[in-house]
Coordinates of C-alpha atoms in Angstrom, one line a residue:
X1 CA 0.0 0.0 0.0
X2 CA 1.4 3.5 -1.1
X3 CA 2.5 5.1 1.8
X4 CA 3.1 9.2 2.9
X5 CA 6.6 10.4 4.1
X6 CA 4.5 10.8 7.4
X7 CA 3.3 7.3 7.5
X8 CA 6.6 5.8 7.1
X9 CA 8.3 7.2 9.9
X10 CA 5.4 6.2 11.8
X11 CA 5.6 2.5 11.2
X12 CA 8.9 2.2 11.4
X13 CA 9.0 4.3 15.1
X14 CA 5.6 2.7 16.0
X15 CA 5.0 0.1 19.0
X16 CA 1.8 -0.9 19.8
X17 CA -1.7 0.8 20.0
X18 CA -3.0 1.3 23.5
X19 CA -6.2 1.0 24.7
X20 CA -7.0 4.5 25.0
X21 CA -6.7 4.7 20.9
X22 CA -3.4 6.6 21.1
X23 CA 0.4 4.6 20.6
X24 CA 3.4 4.5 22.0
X25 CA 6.4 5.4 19.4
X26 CA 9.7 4.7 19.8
X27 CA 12.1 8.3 19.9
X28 CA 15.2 8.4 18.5
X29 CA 15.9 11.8 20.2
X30 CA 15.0 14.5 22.2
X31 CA 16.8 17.9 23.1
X32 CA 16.2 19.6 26.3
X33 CA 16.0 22.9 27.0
X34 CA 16.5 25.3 30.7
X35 CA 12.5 26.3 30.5
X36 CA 10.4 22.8 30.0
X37 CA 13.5 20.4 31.5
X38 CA 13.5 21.0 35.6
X39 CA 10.6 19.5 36.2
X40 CA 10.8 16.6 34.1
X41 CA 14.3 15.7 35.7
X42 CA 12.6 16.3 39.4
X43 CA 10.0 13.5 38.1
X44 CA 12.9 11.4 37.1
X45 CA 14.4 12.0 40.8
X46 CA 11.4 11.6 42.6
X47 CA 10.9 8.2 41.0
X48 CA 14.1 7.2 41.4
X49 CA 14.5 6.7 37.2
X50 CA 17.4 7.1 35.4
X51 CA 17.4 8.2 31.4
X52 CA 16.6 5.0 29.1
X53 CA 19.0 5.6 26.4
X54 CA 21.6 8.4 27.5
X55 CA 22.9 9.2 24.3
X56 CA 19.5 10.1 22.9
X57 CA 19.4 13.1 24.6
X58 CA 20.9 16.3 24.2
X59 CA 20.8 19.8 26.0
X60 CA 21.1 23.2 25.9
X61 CA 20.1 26.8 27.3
X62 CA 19.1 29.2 24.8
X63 CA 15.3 30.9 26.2
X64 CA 16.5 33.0 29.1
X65 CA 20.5 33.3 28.0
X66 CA 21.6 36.9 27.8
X67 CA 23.0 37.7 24.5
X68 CA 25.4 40.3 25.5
X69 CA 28.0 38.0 27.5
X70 CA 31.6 38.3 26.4
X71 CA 34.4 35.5 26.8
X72 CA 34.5 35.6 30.6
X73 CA 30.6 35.1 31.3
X74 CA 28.8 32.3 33.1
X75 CA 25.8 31.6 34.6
X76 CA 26.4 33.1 38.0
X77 CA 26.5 36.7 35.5
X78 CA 22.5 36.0 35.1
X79 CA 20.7 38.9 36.4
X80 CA 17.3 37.6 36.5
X81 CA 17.1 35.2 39.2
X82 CA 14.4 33.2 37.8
X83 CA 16.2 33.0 34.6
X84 CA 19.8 32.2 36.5
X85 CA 17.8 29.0 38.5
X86 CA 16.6 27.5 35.6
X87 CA 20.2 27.6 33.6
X88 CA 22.1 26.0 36.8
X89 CA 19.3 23.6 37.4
X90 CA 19.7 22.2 33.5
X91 CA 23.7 22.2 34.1
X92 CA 22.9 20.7 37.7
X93 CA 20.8 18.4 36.1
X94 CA 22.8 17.3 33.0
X95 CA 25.9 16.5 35.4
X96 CA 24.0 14.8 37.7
X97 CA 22.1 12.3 34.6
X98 CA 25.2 12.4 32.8
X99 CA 23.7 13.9 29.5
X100 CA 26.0 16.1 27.0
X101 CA 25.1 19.4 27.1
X102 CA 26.5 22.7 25.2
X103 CA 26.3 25.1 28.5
X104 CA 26.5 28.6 28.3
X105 CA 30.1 28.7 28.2
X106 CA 30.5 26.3 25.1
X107 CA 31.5 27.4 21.9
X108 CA 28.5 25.3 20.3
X109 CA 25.9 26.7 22.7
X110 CA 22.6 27.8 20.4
X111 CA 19.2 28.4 20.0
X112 CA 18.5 24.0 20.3
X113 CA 16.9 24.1 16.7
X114 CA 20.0 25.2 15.4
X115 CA 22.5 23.6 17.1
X116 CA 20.8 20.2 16.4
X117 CA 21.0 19.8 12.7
X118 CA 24.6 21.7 12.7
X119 CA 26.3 19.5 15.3
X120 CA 25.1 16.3 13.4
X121 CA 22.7 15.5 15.7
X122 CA 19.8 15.6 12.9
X123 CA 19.7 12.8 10.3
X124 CA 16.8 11.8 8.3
X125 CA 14.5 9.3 9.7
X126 CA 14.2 10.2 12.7
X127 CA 11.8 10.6 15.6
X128 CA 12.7 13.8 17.4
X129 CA 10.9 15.6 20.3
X130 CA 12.1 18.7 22.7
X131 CA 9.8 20.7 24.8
X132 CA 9.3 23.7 22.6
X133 CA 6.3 23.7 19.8
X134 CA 9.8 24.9 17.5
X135 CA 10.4 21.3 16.8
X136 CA 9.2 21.1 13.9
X137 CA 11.8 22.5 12.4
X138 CA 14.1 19.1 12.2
X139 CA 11.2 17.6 9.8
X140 CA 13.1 19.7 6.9
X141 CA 15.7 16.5 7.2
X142 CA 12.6 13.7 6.5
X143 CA 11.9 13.6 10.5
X144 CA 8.7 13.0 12.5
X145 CA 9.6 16.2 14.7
X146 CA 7.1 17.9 17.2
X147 CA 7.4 19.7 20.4
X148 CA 5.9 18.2 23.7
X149 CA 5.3 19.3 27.1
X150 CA 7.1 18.8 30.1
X151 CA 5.5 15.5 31.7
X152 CA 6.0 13.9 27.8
X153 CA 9.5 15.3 28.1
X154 CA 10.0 13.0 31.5
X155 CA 8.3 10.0 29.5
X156 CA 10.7 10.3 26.8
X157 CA 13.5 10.6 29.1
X158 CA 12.4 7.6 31.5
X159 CA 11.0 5.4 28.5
X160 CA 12.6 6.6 25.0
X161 CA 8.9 6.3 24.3
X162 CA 5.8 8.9 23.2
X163 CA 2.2 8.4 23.8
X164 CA 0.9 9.9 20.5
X165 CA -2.5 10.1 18.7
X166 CA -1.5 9.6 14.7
X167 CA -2.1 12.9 12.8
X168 CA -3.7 13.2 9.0
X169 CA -1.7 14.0 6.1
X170 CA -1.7 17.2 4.4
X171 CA 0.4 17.9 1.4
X172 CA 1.5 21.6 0.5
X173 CA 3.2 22.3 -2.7
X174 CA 4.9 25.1 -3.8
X175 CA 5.6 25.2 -7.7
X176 CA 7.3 28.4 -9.3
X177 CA 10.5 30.7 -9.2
X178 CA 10.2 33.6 -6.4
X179 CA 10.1 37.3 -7.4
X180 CA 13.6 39.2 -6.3
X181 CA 13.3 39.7 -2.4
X182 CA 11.1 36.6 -1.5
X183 CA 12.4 34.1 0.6
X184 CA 11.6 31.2 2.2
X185 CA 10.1 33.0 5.6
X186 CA 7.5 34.9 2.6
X187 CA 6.6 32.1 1.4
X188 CA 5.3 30.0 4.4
X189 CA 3.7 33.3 5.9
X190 CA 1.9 33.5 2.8
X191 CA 0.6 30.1 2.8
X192 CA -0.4 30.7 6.6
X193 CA -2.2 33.9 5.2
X194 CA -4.2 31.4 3.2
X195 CA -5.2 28.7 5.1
X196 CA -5.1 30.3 8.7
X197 CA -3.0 29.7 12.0
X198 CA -5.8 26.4 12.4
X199 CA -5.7 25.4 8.9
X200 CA -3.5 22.3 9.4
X201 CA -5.0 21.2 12.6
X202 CA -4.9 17.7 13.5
X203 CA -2.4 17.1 10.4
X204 CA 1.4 17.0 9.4
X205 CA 2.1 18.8 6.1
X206 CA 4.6 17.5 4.2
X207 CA 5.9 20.3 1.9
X208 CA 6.8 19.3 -1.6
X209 CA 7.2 21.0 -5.2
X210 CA 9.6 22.7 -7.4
X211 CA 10.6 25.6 -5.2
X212 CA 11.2 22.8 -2.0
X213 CA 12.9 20.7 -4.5
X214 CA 15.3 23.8 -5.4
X215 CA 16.0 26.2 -1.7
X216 CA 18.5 25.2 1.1
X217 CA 18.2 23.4 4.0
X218 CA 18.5 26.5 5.9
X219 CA 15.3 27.6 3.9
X220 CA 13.4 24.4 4.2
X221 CA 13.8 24.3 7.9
X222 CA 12.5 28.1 8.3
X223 CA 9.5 26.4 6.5
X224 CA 8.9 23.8 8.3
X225 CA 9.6 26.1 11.6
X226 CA 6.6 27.3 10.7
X227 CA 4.4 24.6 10.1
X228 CA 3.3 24.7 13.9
X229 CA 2.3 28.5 13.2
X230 CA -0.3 27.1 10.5
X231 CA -1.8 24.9 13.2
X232 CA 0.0 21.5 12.3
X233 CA 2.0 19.5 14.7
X234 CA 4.5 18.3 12.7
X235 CA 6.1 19.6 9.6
X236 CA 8.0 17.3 7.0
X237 CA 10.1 17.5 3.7
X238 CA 11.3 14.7 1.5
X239 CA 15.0 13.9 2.0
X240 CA 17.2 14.5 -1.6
X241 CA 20.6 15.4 -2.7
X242 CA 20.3 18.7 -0.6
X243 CA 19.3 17.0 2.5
X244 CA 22.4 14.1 1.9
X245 CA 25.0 16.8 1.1
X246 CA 24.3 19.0 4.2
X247 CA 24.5 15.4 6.6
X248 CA 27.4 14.5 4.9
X249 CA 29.0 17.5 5.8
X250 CA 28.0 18.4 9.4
X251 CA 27.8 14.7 10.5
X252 CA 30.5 12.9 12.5
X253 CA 29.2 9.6 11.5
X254 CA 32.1 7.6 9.6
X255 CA 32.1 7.8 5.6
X256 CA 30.6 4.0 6.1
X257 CA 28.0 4.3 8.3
X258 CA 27.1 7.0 6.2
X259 CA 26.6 5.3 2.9
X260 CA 24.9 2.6 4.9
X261 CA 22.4 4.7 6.6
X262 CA 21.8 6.8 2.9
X263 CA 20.4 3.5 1.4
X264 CA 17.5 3.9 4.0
X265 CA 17.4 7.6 3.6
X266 CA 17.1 7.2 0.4
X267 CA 13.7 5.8 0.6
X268 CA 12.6 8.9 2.6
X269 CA 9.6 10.2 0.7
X270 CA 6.1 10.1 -0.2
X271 CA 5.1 6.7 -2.5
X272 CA 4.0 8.6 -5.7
X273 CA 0.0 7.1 -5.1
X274 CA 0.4 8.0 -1.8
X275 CA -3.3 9.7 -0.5
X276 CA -3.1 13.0 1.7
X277 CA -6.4 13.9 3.5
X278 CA -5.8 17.6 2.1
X279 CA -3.7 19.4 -0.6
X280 CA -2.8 22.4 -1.3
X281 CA -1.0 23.8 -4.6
X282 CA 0.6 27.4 -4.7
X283 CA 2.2 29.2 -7.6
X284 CA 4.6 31.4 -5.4
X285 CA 5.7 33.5 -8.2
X286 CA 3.2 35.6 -7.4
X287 CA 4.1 36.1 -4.0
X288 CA 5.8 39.4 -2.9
X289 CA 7.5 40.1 0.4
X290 CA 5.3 39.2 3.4
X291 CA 4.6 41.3 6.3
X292 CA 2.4 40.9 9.5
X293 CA 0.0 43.6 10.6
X294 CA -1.6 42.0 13.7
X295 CA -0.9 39.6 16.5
X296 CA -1.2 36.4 15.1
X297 CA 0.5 34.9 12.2
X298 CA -2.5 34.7 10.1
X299 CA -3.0 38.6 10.0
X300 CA -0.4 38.8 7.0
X301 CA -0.5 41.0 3.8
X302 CA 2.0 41.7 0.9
X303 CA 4.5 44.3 2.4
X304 CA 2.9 47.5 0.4
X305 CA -0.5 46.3 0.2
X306 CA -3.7 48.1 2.3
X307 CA -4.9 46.5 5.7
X308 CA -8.5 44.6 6.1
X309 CA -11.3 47.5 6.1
X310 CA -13.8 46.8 8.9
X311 CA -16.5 47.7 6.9
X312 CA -15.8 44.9 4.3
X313 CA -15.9 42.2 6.8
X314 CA -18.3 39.9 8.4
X315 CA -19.3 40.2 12.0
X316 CA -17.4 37.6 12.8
X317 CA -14.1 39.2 11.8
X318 CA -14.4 42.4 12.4
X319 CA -13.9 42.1 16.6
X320 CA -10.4 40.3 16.0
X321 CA -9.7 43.2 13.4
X322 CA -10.3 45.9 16.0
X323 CA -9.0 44.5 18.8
X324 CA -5.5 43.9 17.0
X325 CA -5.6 47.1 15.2
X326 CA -5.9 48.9 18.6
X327 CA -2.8 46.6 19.9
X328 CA -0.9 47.3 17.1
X329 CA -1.8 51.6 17.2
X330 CA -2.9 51.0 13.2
X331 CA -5.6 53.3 12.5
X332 CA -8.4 53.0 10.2
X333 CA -7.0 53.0 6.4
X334 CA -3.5 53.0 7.4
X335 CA -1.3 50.6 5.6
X336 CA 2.1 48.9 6.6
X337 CA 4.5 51.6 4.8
X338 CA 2.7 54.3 7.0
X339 CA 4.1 53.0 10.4
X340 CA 7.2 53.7 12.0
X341 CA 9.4 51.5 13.8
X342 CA 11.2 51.6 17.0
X343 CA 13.4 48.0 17.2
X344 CA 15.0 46.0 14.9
X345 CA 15.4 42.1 15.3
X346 CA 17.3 39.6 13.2
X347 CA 17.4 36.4 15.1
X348 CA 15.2 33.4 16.8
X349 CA 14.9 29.8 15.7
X350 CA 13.2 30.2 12.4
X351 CA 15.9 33.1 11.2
X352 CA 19.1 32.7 12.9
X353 CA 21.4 30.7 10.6
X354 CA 24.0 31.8 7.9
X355 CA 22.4 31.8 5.6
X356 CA 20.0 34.4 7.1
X357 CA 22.8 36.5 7.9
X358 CA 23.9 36.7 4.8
X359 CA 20.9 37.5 3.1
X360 CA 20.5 40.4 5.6
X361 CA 23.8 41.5 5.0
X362 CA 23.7 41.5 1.7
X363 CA 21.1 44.3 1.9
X364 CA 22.6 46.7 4.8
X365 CA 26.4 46.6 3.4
X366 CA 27.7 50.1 3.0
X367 CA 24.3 51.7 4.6
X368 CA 23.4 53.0 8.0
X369 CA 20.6 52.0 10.3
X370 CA 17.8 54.5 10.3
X371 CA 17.8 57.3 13.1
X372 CA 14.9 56.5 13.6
X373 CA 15.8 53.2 15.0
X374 CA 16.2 53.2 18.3
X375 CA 18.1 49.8 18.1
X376 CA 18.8 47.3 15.8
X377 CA 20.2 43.7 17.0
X378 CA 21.6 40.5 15.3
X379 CA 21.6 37.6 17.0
X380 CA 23.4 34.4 15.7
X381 CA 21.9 30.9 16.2
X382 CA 24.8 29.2 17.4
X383 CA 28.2 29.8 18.6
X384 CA 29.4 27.9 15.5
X385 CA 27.0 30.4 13.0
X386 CA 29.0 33.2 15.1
X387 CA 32.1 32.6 14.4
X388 CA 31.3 31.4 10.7
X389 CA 29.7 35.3 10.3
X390 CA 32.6 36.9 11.5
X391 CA 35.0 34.6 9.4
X392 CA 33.0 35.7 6.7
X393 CA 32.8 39.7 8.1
X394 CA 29.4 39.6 8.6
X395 CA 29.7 41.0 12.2
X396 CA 31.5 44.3 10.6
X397 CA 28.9 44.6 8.1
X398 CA 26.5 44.8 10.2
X399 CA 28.6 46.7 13.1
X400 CA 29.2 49.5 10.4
X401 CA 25.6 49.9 9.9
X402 CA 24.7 50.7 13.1
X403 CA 23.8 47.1 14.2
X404 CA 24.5 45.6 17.2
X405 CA 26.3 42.2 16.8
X406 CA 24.6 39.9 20.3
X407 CA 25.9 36.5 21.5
X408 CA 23.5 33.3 20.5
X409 CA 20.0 32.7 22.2
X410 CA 16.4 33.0 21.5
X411 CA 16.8 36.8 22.3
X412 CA 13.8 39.3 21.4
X413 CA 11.9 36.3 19.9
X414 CA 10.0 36.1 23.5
X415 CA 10.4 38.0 26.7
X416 CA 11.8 35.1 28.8
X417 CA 15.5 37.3 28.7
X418 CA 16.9 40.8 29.0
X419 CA 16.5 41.5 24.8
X420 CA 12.2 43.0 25.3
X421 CA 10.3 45.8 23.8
X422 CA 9.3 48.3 25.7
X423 CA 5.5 49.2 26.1
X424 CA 4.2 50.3 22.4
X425 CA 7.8 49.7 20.7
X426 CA 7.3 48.6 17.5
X427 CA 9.7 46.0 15.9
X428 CA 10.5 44.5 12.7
X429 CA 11.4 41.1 13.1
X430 CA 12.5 37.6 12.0
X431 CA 11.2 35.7 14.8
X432 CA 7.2 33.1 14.2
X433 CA 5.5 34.4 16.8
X434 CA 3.6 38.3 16.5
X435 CA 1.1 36.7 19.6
X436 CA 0.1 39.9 22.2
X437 CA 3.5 40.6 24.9
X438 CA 5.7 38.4 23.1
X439 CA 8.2 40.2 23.2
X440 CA 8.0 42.6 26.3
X441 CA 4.6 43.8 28.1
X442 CA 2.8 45.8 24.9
X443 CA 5.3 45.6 22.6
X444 CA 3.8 45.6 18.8
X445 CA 5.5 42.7 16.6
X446 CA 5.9 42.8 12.5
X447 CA 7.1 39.5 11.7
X448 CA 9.5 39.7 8.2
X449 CA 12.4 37.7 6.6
X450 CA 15.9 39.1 7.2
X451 CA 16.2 40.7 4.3
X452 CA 12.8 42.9 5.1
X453 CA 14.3 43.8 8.4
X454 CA 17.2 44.8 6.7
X455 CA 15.3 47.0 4.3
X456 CA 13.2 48.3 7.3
X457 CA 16.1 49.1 9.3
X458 CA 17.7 51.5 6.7
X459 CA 14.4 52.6 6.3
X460 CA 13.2 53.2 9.7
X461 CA 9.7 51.9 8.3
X462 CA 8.2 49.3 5.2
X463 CA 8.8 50.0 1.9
X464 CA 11.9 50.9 -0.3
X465 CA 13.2 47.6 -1.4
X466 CA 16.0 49.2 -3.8

């Protein structure tokens, strides 16, 4: 029987069916975080349980870390007591379990998401779980990826295993060539502008086309970062040349076991009769650059286009309208070019990798940050994307413009550490989430690609694109 990406992973990870109608699958690997970890690991104690398989599991902090830390920082430099507690209780906790961890004084300490696939820790095929909703970004390698909550993240631990209700299949497919300025972060912000933040409820979407089959593994993963923002669990591409050439080279596996495991990889994709429960096709050459106007994901329009008149919706939408437009300070008939911006953000999870930086870069070399700006950040996914950029000069680039150039973390992308808006700040950035106070008590969110923030920066608002 012709089988989906999804299903595939699922037999070959599944266990048995229990009772209730959910199953147990077997996980390959989880990553563990400072925010959702303590309390797992005081279950563990409690029960007196040690971690099944040790090696499956690896940690890091990256939610509460300051990003402005120099050589000679560690934890005891955290400010924010809450923050401090929950970094020394994940390196208390990793020393006393015995699992590696990339602490805040490591080299290769990262936003997890990014560390993950770097270090080699991602291969295709997989079953991979962390507590953060963010996981889907590992299904970019052909991996059944979602986040989990804090007692399944004490389940994996003690049992390798998941208690899991099967999802649907939903296939997405993205056929063209993008217009000059669209990336990958357009794109999937568009296709949530289409099918809303609950469109893929209850389903994985496996992404697929022309334009998958052609972008980067650093693109595909911002895609399928994002997956979890259009209401699916888990988001999943189809493992090719791209996918095998990016292992190859950030794997420590021997060249053996890697041609070994490739002839399974290999096999990593949907059967062509394969039935999805929904599907979706999108010509994306007719996308322009996205940008959000409200405080969810879904509120998304073309960067120079108008904003939804109340008076040409139905009842139903026009509360949600009002009550964002009032969050966001957009008055009646304004439109995103009108507004000013306070904060700059390139960074987070979904736009934090090289490739990224790059792109920005590309954009703000030999300009300067708008006056207008009160501050503009860049924040590096990893300690290993770090020190790439500045190989590469990136840091100067952006250090000339008026940047600042941060250490890695989640940063601005929520108010957990010391990089928050103010009240009614309004910032431009790279980050998933626009939801109300996600980044700092009132703060007003614009979620972009890197190369829109870069634009907006110079800018000091939407617009200009030359």
């Amino acid at each position: 029987m012709p089988n989906t990406l999804y299903d595939k992973l699922w037999n070959e990870h599944h266990i048995k069916t229990l009772d209730s109608g959910e199953s147990l699958i077997y996980i390959d690997r989880q990553y563990l975080h400072e925010v959702t970890s303590p309390q797992a690991f005081e279950g563990l104690s409690k029960k007196g349980l040690l971690p099944w398989r040790l090696g499956a599991n690896i940690a890091t902090p990256d939610h509460n870390v300051p990003t402005e830390r120099g050589g000679s920082f560690t934890v005891e430099n955290i400010s924010d007591d809450i923050s401090k507690i929950q970094v020394v209780e994940l390196d208390k906790n990793c020393n006393k379990f015995g699992i590696k961890q990339f602490d805040i004084t490591s080299a290769n300490q990262g936003i997890v998401h990014v560390i993950g696939p770097e270090l080699g820790y991602t291969l295709p095929g997989m079953t991979i779980v962390c507590g953060d909703s963010h996981t889907s970004t590992h299904g970019a390698f052909g991996c059944l990826a979602m986040g989990i909550g804090t007692s399944e993240v004490e389940h994996v631990l003690a049992t390798q295993t998941l208690k899991v209700s099967k999802l649907l299949n939903m296939k997405v497919i993205f056929e063209g060539t993008p217009q000059r300025g669209v990336s990958s972060k357009d794109i999937v912000l568009f296709l949530i502008g289409e099918i809303g933040t609950a469109g893929g409820n209850g389903h994985a979407i496996e992404f697929s086309g022309s334009y998958i089959e052609s972008i980067s593994m650093e693109a595909r993963m911002t895609i399928c970062n994002m997956a979890i923002e259009a209401g699916a669990k888990v988001g999943l591409i189809a493992t090719d040349k791209t996918t095998m050439d990016y292992v190859k080279e950030h794997s420590p596996l021997s060249v053996d076991d890697l041609a070994l495991a490739q002839k399974h990889w290999n096999n990593l994709f949907s059967d062509k009769e394969a039935i999805f429960d929904k599907e979706i096709v999108i010509d994306i050459s007719q996308i322009k650059p996205q940008v959000t106007w409200g405080t969810s994901p879904e509120m998304v329009v073309d960067y120079d286009a108008g904003l939804p008149e109340l008076s040409l919706q139905t009842e139903a939408n026009k509360k949600n309208i009002e009550l964002a437009k009032n969050y966001m300070g957009i008055k009646e008939g304004e439109k995103l070019t009108d507004l000013e911006f306070d904060r700059v953000f390139i960074g987070s999870c979904t736009n934090s990798r090289i490739e990224d930086l790059r792109e920005a870069a590309s954009v703000i070399k030999g300009r300067i940050v708008s006056e207008k700006i009160t501050e503009a950040i860049v924040v590096p996914g990893s300690g290993m994307v770090k020190a790439q950029a500045e190989a590469e000069g990136l840091d100067k680039i952006f250090k000339d413009a008026g940047f600042i150039w941060r250490d890695p973390g989640c940063s601005m992308c929520l108010g957990m550490n010391p990089d928050q808006l103010k009240p009614y700040e309004r910032c431009a950035s790279t980050s998933n989430r626009n939801f109300e106070g996600r980044q700092g008590n009132l703060g007003r969110t614009h979620l972009m690609s890197p190369v829109m923030a870069a634009h907006t920066a110079i800018n000091g608002a939407i617009g200009d694109l030359s």
